[in-house]
Short mmCIF file of N, CA and C and ligand atoms in Angstrom, two decimals:
data_model
loop_
_atom_site.label_atom_id
_atom_site.label_comp_id
_atom_site.label_asym_id
_atom_site.label_seq_id
_atom_site.Cartn_x
_atom_site.Cartn_y
_atom_site.Cartn_z
N MET I 1 -0.19 -18.60 -5.02
CA MET I 1 -0.71 -17.45 -5.78
C MET I 1 0.43 -16.50 -6.13
N ALA I 2 0.52 -16.09 -7.36
CA ALA I 2 1.67 -15.30 -7.79
C ALA I 2 1.38 -13.81 -7.83
N LEU I 3 0.75 -13.33 -6.77
CA LEU I 3 0.55 -11.88 -6.59
C LEU I 3 0.76 -11.57 -5.11
N ILE I 4 1.57 -10.56 -4.85
CA ILE I 4 1.75 -10.12 -3.47
C ILE I 4 1.33 -8.65 -3.41
N PHE I 5 0.44 -8.33 -2.46
CA PHE I 5 0.03 -6.95 -2.24
C PHE I 5 0.67 -6.45 -0.95
N LEU I 6 1.29 -5.30 -1.04
CA LEU I 6 1.77 -4.65 0.18
C LEU I 6 0.71 -3.63 0.56
N ILE I 7 0.15 -3.81 1.75
CA ILE I 7 -0.88 -2.90 2.24
C ILE I 7 -0.34 -2.18 3.48
N GLY I 8 -0.96 -1.06 3.82
CA GLY I 8 -0.53 -0.33 5.01
C GLY I 8 -0.66 1.16 4.79
N TYR I 9 -0.52 1.89 5.88
CA TYR I 9 -0.70 3.33 5.85
C TYR I 9 0.37 4.00 4.99
N ARG I 10 0.09 5.23 4.60
CA ARG I 10 1.08 6.06 3.91
C ARG I 10 2.39 6.05 4.69
N GLY I 11 3.50 5.99 3.96
CA GLY I 11 4.80 6.15 4.62
C GLY I 11 5.31 4.90 5.33
N THR I 12 4.74 3.75 5.00
CA THR I 12 5.24 2.52 5.65
C THR I 12 6.23 1.79 4.73
N GLY I 13 6.58 2.38 3.61
CA GLY I 13 7.65 1.83 2.75
C GLY I 13 7.17 0.85 1.69
N LYS I 14 5.87 0.88 1.37
CA LYS I 14 5.32 -0.12 0.45
C LYS I 14 6.02 -0.13 -0.92
N SER I 15 6.23 1.06 -1.48
CA SER I 15 6.81 1.10 -2.84
C SER I 15 8.27 0.65 -2.84
N THR I 16 9.04 1.11 -1.87
CA THR I 16 10.45 0.71 -1.81
C THR I 16 10.56 -0.79 -1.62
N VAL I 17 9.76 -1.32 -0.70
CA VAL I 17 9.83 -2.77 -0.43
C VAL I 17 9.32 -3.55 -1.65
N ALA I 18 8.29 -3.04 -2.32
CA ALA I 18 7.75 -3.75 -3.50
C ALA I 18 8.84 -3.90 -4.56
N ARG I 19 9.60 -2.83 -4.79
CA ARG I 19 10.65 -2.87 -5.82
C ARG I 19 11.73 -3.89 -5.44
N LEU I 20 12.17 -3.85 -4.19
CA LEU I 20 13.25 -4.76 -3.75
C LEU I 20 12.77 -6.21 -3.71
N LEU I 21 11.53 -6.39 -3.27
CA LEU I 21 11.00 -7.76 -3.17
C LEU I 21 10.82 -8.36 -4.57
N ALA I 22 10.35 -7.55 -5.50
CA ALA I 22 10.17 -8.04 -6.88
C ALA I 22 11.53 -8.44 -7.46
N ASP I 23 12.57 -7.65 -7.19
CA ASP I 23 13.92 -7.99 -7.66
C ASP I 23 14.32 -9.36 -7.12
N ARG I 24 14.08 -9.55 -5.84
CA ARG I 24 14.48 -10.78 -5.17
C ARG I 24 13.74 -11.99 -5.74
N LEU I 25 12.47 -11.80 -6.07
CA LEU I 25 11.66 -12.91 -6.58
C LEU I 25 11.78 -13.08 -8.09
N ALA I 26 12.45 -12.11 -8.73
CA ALA I 26 12.47 -12.03 -10.21
C ALA I 26 11.06 -11.90 -10.76
N TRP I 27 10.25 -11.11 -10.08
CA TRP I 27 8.91 -10.74 -10.53
C TRP I 27 8.94 -9.28 -10.97
N ARG I 28 7.82 -8.77 -11.43
CA ARG I 28 7.68 -7.34 -11.70
C ARG I 28 7.00 -6.68 -10.51
N TRP I 29 7.06 -5.35 -10.48
CA TRP I 29 6.34 -4.66 -9.41
C TRP I 29 5.63 -3.43 -9.97
N LEU I 30 4.55 -3.03 -9.32
CA LEU I 30 3.82 -1.83 -9.71
C LEU I 30 3.36 -1.07 -8.47
N ASP I 31 3.33 0.24 -8.61
CA ASP I 31 2.78 1.10 -7.57
C ASP I 31 1.37 1.48 -8.05
N ALA I 32 0.35 1.05 -7.32
CA ALA I 32 -1.03 1.25 -7.76
C ALA I 32 -1.36 2.74 -7.94
N ASP I 33 -0.80 3.61 -7.09
CA ASP I 33 -1.04 5.06 -7.24
C ASP I 33 -0.47 5.57 -8.55
N GLN I 34 0.73 5.05 -8.90
CA GLN I 34 1.37 5.47 -10.15
C GLN I 34 0.55 5.02 -11.36
N VAL I 35 0.05 3.77 -11.28
CA VAL I 35 -0.78 3.24 -12.38
C VAL I 35 -2.01 4.13 -12.54
N LEU I 36 -2.62 4.51 -11.41
CA LEU I 36 -3.81 5.35 -11.44
C LEU I 36 -3.50 6.73 -12.06
N GLU I 37 -2.40 7.33 -11.63
CA GLU I 37 -2.05 8.65 -12.16
C GLU I 37 -1.75 8.58 -13.66
N ASP I 38 -1.06 7.52 -14.08
CA ASP I 38 -0.75 7.37 -15.51
C ASP I 38 -2.04 7.17 -16.31
N ARG I 39 -2.93 6.35 -15.76
CA ARG I 39 -4.16 6.04 -16.47
C ARG I 39 -5.03 7.28 -16.67
N PHE I 40 -5.13 8.10 -15.63
CA PHE I 40 -6.05 9.24 -15.71
C PHE I 40 -5.35 10.56 -16.03
N GLY I 41 -4.03 10.52 -16.16
CA GLY I 41 -3.29 11.70 -16.60
C GLY I 41 -3.33 12.87 -15.62
N ARG I 42 -3.57 12.57 -14.36
CA ARG I 42 -3.61 13.64 -13.34
C ARG I 42 -2.99 13.12 -12.05
N SER I 43 -2.49 14.05 -11.24
CA SER I 43 -1.96 13.63 -9.95
C SER I 43 -3.12 13.32 -9.01
N ILE I 44 -2.83 12.59 -7.95
CA ILE I 44 -3.88 12.27 -6.97
C ILE I 44 -4.45 13.55 -6.37
N ARG I 45 -3.58 14.52 -6.12
CA ARG I 45 -4.06 15.79 -5.58
C ARG I 45 -5.07 16.45 -6.53
N GLN I 46 -4.78 16.41 -7.84
CA GLN I 46 -5.70 17.01 -8.81
C GLN I 46 -7.03 16.25 -8.84
N ILE I 47 -6.97 14.92 -8.74
CA ILE I 47 -8.21 14.13 -8.77
C ILE I 47 -9.04 14.44 -7.52
N PHE I 48 -8.39 14.51 -6.36
CA PHE I 48 -9.11 14.86 -5.13
C PHE I 48 -9.76 16.24 -5.27
N ALA I 49 -9.02 17.20 -5.85
CA ALA I 49 -9.53 18.57 -5.95
C ALA I 49 -10.74 18.62 -6.89
N ALA I 50 -10.69 17.86 -7.99
CA ALA I 50 -11.77 17.93 -8.98
C ALA I 50 -12.97 17.08 -8.61
N GLU I 51 -12.73 15.90 -8.01
CA GLU I 51 -13.83 14.93 -7.83
C GLU I 51 -14.03 14.49 -6.40
N GLY I 52 -13.22 15.02 -5.50
CA GLY I 52 -13.34 14.63 -4.10
C GLY I 52 -12.80 13.23 -3.86
N GLU I 53 -12.84 12.83 -2.59
CA GLU I 53 -12.28 11.51 -2.25
C GLU I 53 -13.06 10.39 -2.93
N THR I 54 -14.40 10.55 -3.08
CA THR I 54 -15.19 9.48 -3.69
C THR I 54 -14.75 9.22 -5.13
N GLY I 55 -14.49 10.31 -5.88
CA GLY I 55 -14.02 10.15 -7.26
C GLY I 55 -12.70 9.40 -7.29
N PHE I 56 -11.82 9.73 -6.37
CA PHE I 56 -10.53 9.03 -6.31
C PHE I 56 -10.73 7.55 -5.96
N ARG I 57 -11.60 7.28 -4.96
CA ARG I 57 -11.79 5.88 -4.52
C ARG I 57 -12.40 5.03 -5.63
N ASP I 58 -13.29 5.63 -6.46
CA ASP I 58 -13.86 4.88 -7.59
C ASP I 58 -12.75 4.46 -8.55
N LYS I 59 -11.84 5.38 -8.83
CA LYS I 59 -10.73 5.09 -9.75
C LYS I 59 -9.79 4.06 -9.13
N GLU I 60 -9.58 4.19 -7.83
CA GLU I 60 -8.69 3.25 -7.13
C GLU I 60 -9.24 1.82 -7.22
N SER I 61 -10.56 1.67 -7.07
CA SER I 61 -11.19 0.34 -7.15
C SER I 61 -11.06 -0.23 -8.55
N LEU I 62 -11.25 0.63 -9.54
CA LEU I 62 -11.14 0.20 -10.93
C LEU I 62 -9.73 -0.31 -11.24
N VAL I 63 -8.74 0.46 -10.82
CA VAL I 63 -7.34 0.08 -11.06
C VAL I 63 -7.03 -1.22 -10.31
N LEU I 64 -7.52 -1.35 -9.09
CA LEU I 64 -7.25 -2.57 -8.32
C LEU I 64 -7.78 -3.80 -9.05
N ARG I 65 -9.00 -3.69 -9.59
CA ARG I 65 -9.58 -4.83 -10.31
C ARG I 65 -8.66 -5.26 -11.46
N GLU I 66 -8.11 -4.29 -12.16
CA GLU I 66 -7.20 -4.62 -13.27
C GLU I 66 -5.92 -5.28 -12.74
N LEU I 67 -5.37 -4.71 -11.69
CA LEU I 67 -4.09 -5.24 -11.17
C LEU I 67 -4.25 -6.67 -10.65
N CYS I 68 -5.45 -6.99 -10.19
CA CYS I 68 -5.69 -8.34 -9.65
C CYS I 68 -5.64 -9.41 -10.73
N GLY I 69 -5.67 -9.00 -11.98
CA GLY I 69 -5.58 -9.97 -13.08
C GLY I 69 -4.14 -10.30 -13.46
N LEU I 70 -3.16 -9.66 -12.81
CA LEU I 70 -1.76 -9.88 -13.17
C LEU I 70 -1.20 -11.14 -12.52
N ASP I 71 -0.03 -11.55 -12.98
CA ASP I 71 0.63 -12.72 -12.42
C ASP I 71 2.09 -12.34 -12.11
N ARG I 72 2.67 -12.93 -11.07
CA ARG I 72 4.08 -12.69 -10.71
C ARG I 72 4.39 -11.19 -10.59
N HIS I 73 3.58 -10.52 -9.84
CA HIS I 73 3.78 -9.09 -9.57
C HIS I 73 3.70 -8.83 -8.07
N VAL I 74 4.52 -7.87 -7.63
CA VAL I 74 4.35 -7.31 -6.29
C VAL I 74 3.69 -5.94 -6.49
N ILE I 75 2.58 -5.72 -5.78
CA ILE I 75 1.81 -4.47 -5.96
C ILE I 75 1.87 -3.66 -4.67
N ALA I 76 2.39 -2.43 -4.78
CA ALA I 76 2.31 -1.49 -3.65
C ALA I 76 0.97 -0.78 -3.77
N THR I 77 0.09 -0.98 -2.81
CA THR I 77 -1.26 -0.40 -2.90
C THR I 77 -1.28 0.97 -2.21
N GLY I 78 -2.28 1.78 -2.52
CA GLY I 78 -2.49 3.04 -1.80
C GLY I 78 -2.99 2.74 -0.39
N GLY I 79 -2.65 3.61 0.55
CA GLY I 79 -2.96 3.35 1.96
C GLY I 79 -4.44 3.17 2.28
N GLY I 80 -5.32 3.72 1.41
CA GLY I 80 -6.75 3.64 1.72
C GLY I 80 -7.48 2.58 0.93
N VAL I 81 -6.75 1.72 0.23
CA VAL I 81 -7.43 0.74 -0.64
C VAL I 81 -8.31 -0.22 0.16
N ILE I 82 -7.98 -0.38 1.44
CA ILE I 82 -8.71 -1.35 2.27
C ILE I 82 -10.04 -0.78 2.79
N LEU I 83 -10.36 0.47 2.45
CA LEU I 83 -11.57 1.08 3.00
C LEU I 83 -12.85 0.44 2.45
N ARG I 84 -12.84 0.05 1.19
CA ARG I 84 -14.06 -0.51 0.59
C ARG I 84 -14.08 -2.03 0.75
N PRO I 85 -15.23 -2.57 1.20
CA PRO I 85 -15.30 -4.02 1.41
C PRO I 85 -15.00 -4.81 0.14
N GLU I 86 -15.44 -4.29 -1.02
CA GLU I 86 -15.20 -5.05 -2.27
C GLU I 86 -13.70 -5.10 -2.59
N ASN I 87 -12.97 -4.04 -2.24
CA ASN I 87 -11.51 -4.08 -2.45
C ASN I 87 -10.87 -5.10 -1.52
N ARG I 88 -11.34 -5.15 -0.28
CA ARG I 88 -10.75 -6.09 0.67
C ARG I 88 -10.98 -7.53 0.20
N ALA I 89 -12.19 -7.80 -0.30
CA ALA I 89 -12.51 -9.15 -0.77
C ALA I 89 -11.62 -9.52 -1.96
N LEU I 90 -11.42 -8.55 -2.85
CA LEU I 90 -10.61 -8.78 -4.04
C LEU I 90 -9.14 -9.03 -3.67
N LEU I 91 -8.63 -8.25 -2.76
CA LEU I 91 -7.24 -8.42 -2.33
C LEU I 91 -7.04 -9.82 -1.76
N GLN I 92 -7.95 -10.22 -0.89
CA GLN I 92 -7.80 -11.52 -0.24
C GLN I 92 -7.93 -12.67 -1.23
N ALA I 93 -8.81 -12.49 -2.23
CA ALA I 93 -9.04 -13.58 -3.19
C ALA I 93 -7.94 -13.67 -4.23
N SER I 94 -7.18 -12.59 -4.42
CA SER I 94 -6.28 -12.53 -5.57
C SER I 94 -4.82 -12.80 -5.24
N GLY I 95 -4.44 -12.75 -3.99
CA GLY I 95 -3.03 -12.94 -3.67
C GLY I 95 -2.79 -12.92 -2.19
N LYS I 96 -1.51 -12.73 -1.87
CA LYS I 96 -1.11 -12.68 -0.47
C LYS I 96 -0.97 -11.22 -0.07
N CYS I 97 -1.52 -10.84 1.09
CA CYS I 97 -1.43 -9.44 1.55
C CYS I 97 -0.46 -9.34 2.72
N ILE I 98 0.52 -8.48 2.56
CA ILE I 98 1.49 -8.25 3.62
C ILE I 98 1.27 -6.83 4.13
N TRP I 99 1.01 -6.73 5.42
CA TRP I 99 0.68 -5.42 6.04
C TRP I 99 1.94 -4.83 6.66
N LEU I 100 2.38 -3.69 6.14
CA LEU I 100 3.53 -2.99 6.69
C LEU I 100 3.02 -1.93 7.66
N THR I 101 3.55 -1.94 8.88
CA THR I 101 3.09 -0.99 9.89
C THR I 101 4.26 -0.11 10.34
N ALA I 102 3.92 0.99 11.00
CA ALA I 102 4.92 1.85 11.65
C ALA I 102 4.14 2.72 12.64
N ASP I 103 4.85 3.26 13.64
CA ASP I 103 4.14 4.12 14.58
C ASP I 103 3.91 5.50 13.94
N ALA I 104 2.95 6.24 14.53
CA ALA I 104 2.49 7.49 13.92
C ALA I 104 3.61 8.51 13.72
N ARG I 105 4.50 8.63 14.69
CA ARG I 105 5.58 9.64 14.55
C ARG I 105 6.56 9.27 13.44
N THR I 106 6.86 7.98 13.35
CA THR I 106 7.75 7.52 12.27
C THR I 106 7.10 7.82 10.92
N ILE I 107 5.80 7.53 10.82
CA ILE I 107 5.09 7.80 9.56
C ILE I 107 5.15 9.29 9.23
N GLN I 108 4.90 10.13 10.23
CA GLN I 108 4.91 11.58 9.99
C GLN I 108 6.29 12.03 9.45
N GLN I 109 7.36 11.53 10.09
CA GLN I 109 8.71 11.91 9.65
C GLN I 109 8.97 11.46 8.21
N ARG I 110 8.56 10.23 7.91
CA ARG I 110 8.81 9.72 6.56
C ARG I 110 8.03 10.52 5.53
N LEU I 111 6.80 10.88 5.85
CA LEU I 111 5.98 11.65 4.89
C LEU I 111 6.57 13.03 4.66
N GLN I 112 7.11 13.62 5.73
CA GLN I 112 7.72 14.95 5.59
C GLN I 112 8.96 14.89 4.70
N GLN I 113 9.65 13.74 4.74
CA GLN I 113 10.89 13.61 3.93
C GLN I 113 10.62 13.22 2.48
N ASP I 114 9.40 12.74 2.20
CA ASP I 114 9.09 12.23 0.85
C ASP I 114 8.63 13.37 -0.05
N THR I 115 9.38 13.60 -1.12
CA THR I 115 9.06 14.75 -2.00
C THR I 115 7.76 14.54 -2.78
N THR I 116 7.24 13.32 -2.84
CA THR I 116 5.99 13.10 -3.59
C THR I 116 4.74 13.35 -2.72
N THR I 117 4.95 13.64 -1.43
CA THR I 117 3.80 13.76 -0.52
C THR I 117 2.79 14.82 -0.95
N ALA I 118 3.26 15.99 -1.38
CA ALA I 118 2.33 17.08 -1.70
C ALA I 118 1.36 16.69 -2.83
N GLU I 119 1.87 16.03 -3.87
CA GLU I 119 1.01 15.68 -5.01
C GLU I 119 0.24 14.39 -4.80
N ARG I 120 0.80 13.50 -4.01
CA ARG I 120 0.24 12.15 -3.87
C ARG I 120 -0.67 11.98 -2.65
N ARG I 121 -0.50 12.88 -1.68
CA ARG I 121 -1.13 12.60 -0.40
C ARG I 121 -1.89 13.82 0.12
N PRO I 122 -2.98 14.18 -0.56
CA PRO I 122 -3.79 15.28 -0.03
C PRO I 122 -4.33 14.92 1.35
N ASN I 123 -4.61 15.94 2.17
CA ASN I 123 -5.17 15.67 3.50
C ASN I 123 -6.46 14.87 3.39
N LEU I 124 -6.64 13.94 4.32
CA LEU I 124 -7.86 13.12 4.34
C LEU I 124 -8.76 13.54 5.50
N ALA I 125 -8.18 14.22 6.47
CA ALA I 125 -8.96 14.75 7.61
C ALA I 125 -8.29 16.06 8.01
N GLN I 126 -7.94 16.19 9.28
CA GLN I 126 -7.40 17.48 9.75
C GLN I 126 -5.93 17.69 9.42
N GLY I 127 -5.27 16.67 8.86
CA GLY I 127 -3.84 16.78 8.51
C GLY I 127 -2.94 16.53 9.71
N GLY I 128 -1.62 16.49 9.44
CA GLY I 128 -0.63 16.38 10.51
C GLY I 128 -0.69 15.08 11.29
N LEU I 129 -0.08 15.12 12.47
CA LEU I 129 0.00 13.92 13.30
C LEU I 129 -1.38 13.44 13.74
N ALA I 130 -2.29 14.39 14.02
CA ALA I 130 -3.64 14.03 14.49
C ALA I 130 -4.36 13.17 13.44
N GLU I 131 -4.20 13.53 12.18
CA GLU I 131 -4.84 12.74 11.11
C GLU I 131 -4.26 11.33 11.07
N ILE I 132 -2.94 11.25 11.19
CA ILE I 132 -2.29 9.92 11.13
C ILE I 132 -2.80 9.05 12.29
N VAL I 133 -2.82 9.63 13.49
CA VAL I 133 -3.26 8.86 14.67
C VAL I 133 -4.71 8.39 14.50
N GLU I 134 -5.57 9.30 14.05
CA GLU I 134 -7.00 8.97 13.91
C GLU I 134 -7.21 7.89 12.84
N LEU I 135 -6.58 8.08 11.67
CA LEU I 135 -6.82 7.13 10.59
C LEU I 135 -6.17 5.78 10.86
N LEU I 136 -5.02 5.79 11.52
CA LEU I 136 -4.41 4.49 11.87
C LEU I 136 -5.38 3.70 12.73
N GLN I 137 -6.01 4.40 13.66
CA GLN I 137 -6.93 3.72 14.57
C GLN I 137 -8.15 3.15 13.82
N THR I 138 -8.73 3.95 12.94
CA THR I 138 -9.93 3.45 12.25
C THR I 138 -9.60 2.38 11.21
N ARG I 139 -8.41 2.50 10.62
CA ARG I 139 -8.07 1.55 9.55
C ARG I 139 -7.46 0.24 10.06
N GLN I 140 -6.93 0.28 11.26
CA GLN I 140 -6.23 -0.90 11.80
C GLN I 140 -7.00 -2.22 11.60
N PRO I 141 -8.30 -2.27 12.00
CA PRO I 141 -9.01 -3.55 11.83
C PRO I 141 -9.20 -3.93 10.36
N LEU I 142 -9.21 -2.94 9.48
CA LEU I 142 -9.41 -3.23 8.06
C LEU I 142 -8.13 -3.84 7.46
N TYR I 143 -6.98 -3.24 7.80
CA TYR I 143 -5.71 -3.84 7.36
C TYR I 143 -5.59 -5.26 7.93
N GLU I 144 -5.93 -5.36 9.20
CA GLU I 144 -5.79 -6.64 9.90
C GLU I 144 -6.62 -7.73 9.23
N SER I 145 -7.83 -7.36 8.80
CA SER I 145 -8.74 -8.37 8.24
C SER I 145 -8.24 -8.89 6.89
N CYS I 146 -7.37 -8.12 6.22
CA CYS I 146 -6.83 -8.56 4.92
C CYS I 146 -5.50 -9.27 5.05
N ALA I 147 -4.76 -8.99 6.12
CA ALA I 147 -3.34 -9.34 6.15
C ALA I 147 -3.09 -10.83 6.34
N ASN I 148 -2.23 -11.40 5.50
CA ASN I 148 -1.74 -12.76 5.74
C ASN I 148 -0.62 -12.74 6.76
N PHE I 149 0.19 -11.70 6.72
CA PHE I 149 1.08 -11.44 7.85
C PHE I 149 1.51 -9.98 7.88
N THR I 150 2.10 -9.60 9.02
CA THR I 150 2.33 -8.19 9.34
C THR I 150 3.79 -7.99 9.69
N ILE I 151 4.36 -6.88 9.23
CA ILE I 151 5.74 -6.55 9.61
C ILE I 151 5.78 -5.11 10.10
N ASP I 152 6.32 -4.92 11.30
CA ASP I 152 6.52 -3.56 11.81
C ASP I 152 7.80 -3.02 11.19
N THR I 153 7.67 -1.97 10.39
CA THR I 153 8.82 -1.45 9.64
C THR I 153 9.62 -0.42 10.43
N THR I 154 9.14 -0.05 11.63
CA THR I 154 9.75 1.06 12.36
C THR I 154 11.25 0.84 12.55
N CYS I 155 11.64 -0.37 12.89
CA CYS I 155 13.05 -0.63 13.22
C CYS I 155 13.77 -1.47 12.18
N HIS I 156 13.20 -1.59 10.98
CA HIS I 156 13.85 -2.42 9.96
C HIS I 156 14.11 -1.62 8.69
N SER I 157 15.22 -1.89 8.05
CA SER I 157 15.49 -1.29 6.74
C SER I 157 14.64 -2.02 5.70
N PRO I 158 14.43 -1.40 4.53
CA PRO I 158 13.69 -2.10 3.47
C PRO I 158 14.32 -3.45 3.13
N GLU I 159 15.65 -3.52 3.13
CA GLU I 159 16.34 -4.79 2.80
C GLU I 159 16.01 -5.86 3.84
N GLU I 160 15.97 -5.46 5.12
CA GLU I 160 15.63 -6.43 6.18
C GLU I 160 14.18 -6.91 6.02
N ILE I 161 13.30 -5.99 5.64
CA ILE I 161 11.89 -6.36 5.47
C ILE I 161 11.74 -7.39 4.35
N VAL I 162 12.48 -7.16 3.28
CA VAL I 162 12.44 -8.10 2.15
C VAL I 162 12.95 -9.48 2.59
N ALA I 163 14.00 -9.49 3.41
CA ALA I 163 14.53 -10.78 3.89
C ALA I 163 13.48 -11.49 4.74
N ILE I 164 12.77 -10.75 5.58
CA ILE I 164 11.72 -11.35 6.43
C ILE I 164 10.61 -11.94 5.56
N ILE I 165 10.18 -11.17 4.55
CA ILE I 165 9.10 -11.63 3.67
C ILE I 165 9.56 -12.88 2.90
N SER I 166 10.79 -12.85 2.41
CA SER I 166 11.29 -13.98 1.62
C SER I 166 11.32 -15.25 2.45
N SER I 167 11.75 -15.13 3.71
CA SER I 167 11.81 -16.36 4.52
C SER I 167 10.39 -16.85 4.84
N GLN I 168 9.46 -15.93 5.01
CA GLN I 168 8.05 -16.31 5.21
C GLN I 168 7.52 -17.05 3.99
N GLN I 169 7.87 -16.52 2.81
CA GLN I 169 7.41 -17.12 1.55
C GLN I 169 7.91 -18.56 1.45
N GLU I 170 9.22 -18.74 1.79
CA GLU I 170 9.79 -20.08 1.70
C GLU I 170 9.06 -21.03 2.64
N HIS I 171 8.77 -20.55 3.87
CA HIS I 171 8.05 -21.40 4.82
C HIS I 171 6.67 -21.75 4.30
N SER I 172 5.97 -20.76 3.72
CA SER I 172 4.61 -21.04 3.31
C SER I 172 4.61 -22.01 2.12
N VAL I 173 5.68 -21.97 1.29
CA VAL I 173 5.77 -22.95 0.20
C VAL I 173 6.02 -24.33 0.79
N GLN I 174 6.99 -24.40 1.79
CA GLN I 174 7.29 -25.69 2.41
C GLN I 174 6.06 -26.28 3.13
N ASP I 175 5.30 -25.37 3.77
CA ASP I 175 4.12 -25.84 4.53
C ASP I 175 2.96 -26.20 3.60
N GLY I 176 3.11 -25.88 2.33
CA GLY I 176 2.05 -26.15 1.34
C GLY I 176 0.94 -25.18 1.50
C1 LIG H 201 -4.12 7.41 0.59
C2 LIG H 201 -2.81 7.01 0.41
C3 LIG H 201 -2.01 7.36 -0.77
C4 LIG H 201 -2.91 7.67 -1.98
C5 LIG H 201 -3.97 8.67 -1.58
C6 LIG H 201 -4.87 8.17 -0.45
C7 LIG H 201 -4.82 7.03 1.84
O1 LIG H 201 -1.15 6.27 -1.11
O2 LIG H 201 -3.50 6.51 -2.46
O3 LIG H 201 -3.34 9.87 -1.22
O4 LIG H 201 -6.06 7.10 1.88
O5 LIG H 201 -4.15 6.63 2.80
P1 LIG H 201 0.20 5.89 -0.31
O6 LIG H 201 -0.18 4.95 0.79
O7 LIG H 201 1.03 5.21 -1.36
O8 LIG H 201 0.80 7.15 0.17
#
């Protein structure tokens, strides 16, 4: 299947890895959040403010359906795409899902350093470390149920992660 989805919580490096992995495979890459913002002409924060999380999730599902029709693409998905069962079914049916993980403190540090956090990542619960810990716990089984394989990004650079994924890809091709 010529679609790879990077799934995982905010701040696990999905977009950076998607870009590097696509380069390595000579495929294209897309950030699903960016596609959504371009399509609707508003930032995620603005969509959350105007329509709430449900309005955002409806748009996210719509964009996912479109992205699933692509070929030879690496897609960095939004961290909550796995919340809806129909999205999980679509991800699994349309390509290979790679789950990028990191511990809660690492995620918090990365989000604080990312200048796009304010516009892209409105609070989903109480905010801060407590939100990360709580949502990681509730989402873990959902990421797990989609993942073809998992990489802990805490101790790896994006380049190392791409090398791990590439060797996995080669094995899965050899194994048929
Ligand atoms: C979300 C993650 C964000 C974005 C939105 C909701 C989530 O994407 O889709 O703020 O529910 O975890 P990133 O994972 O790219 O930050």
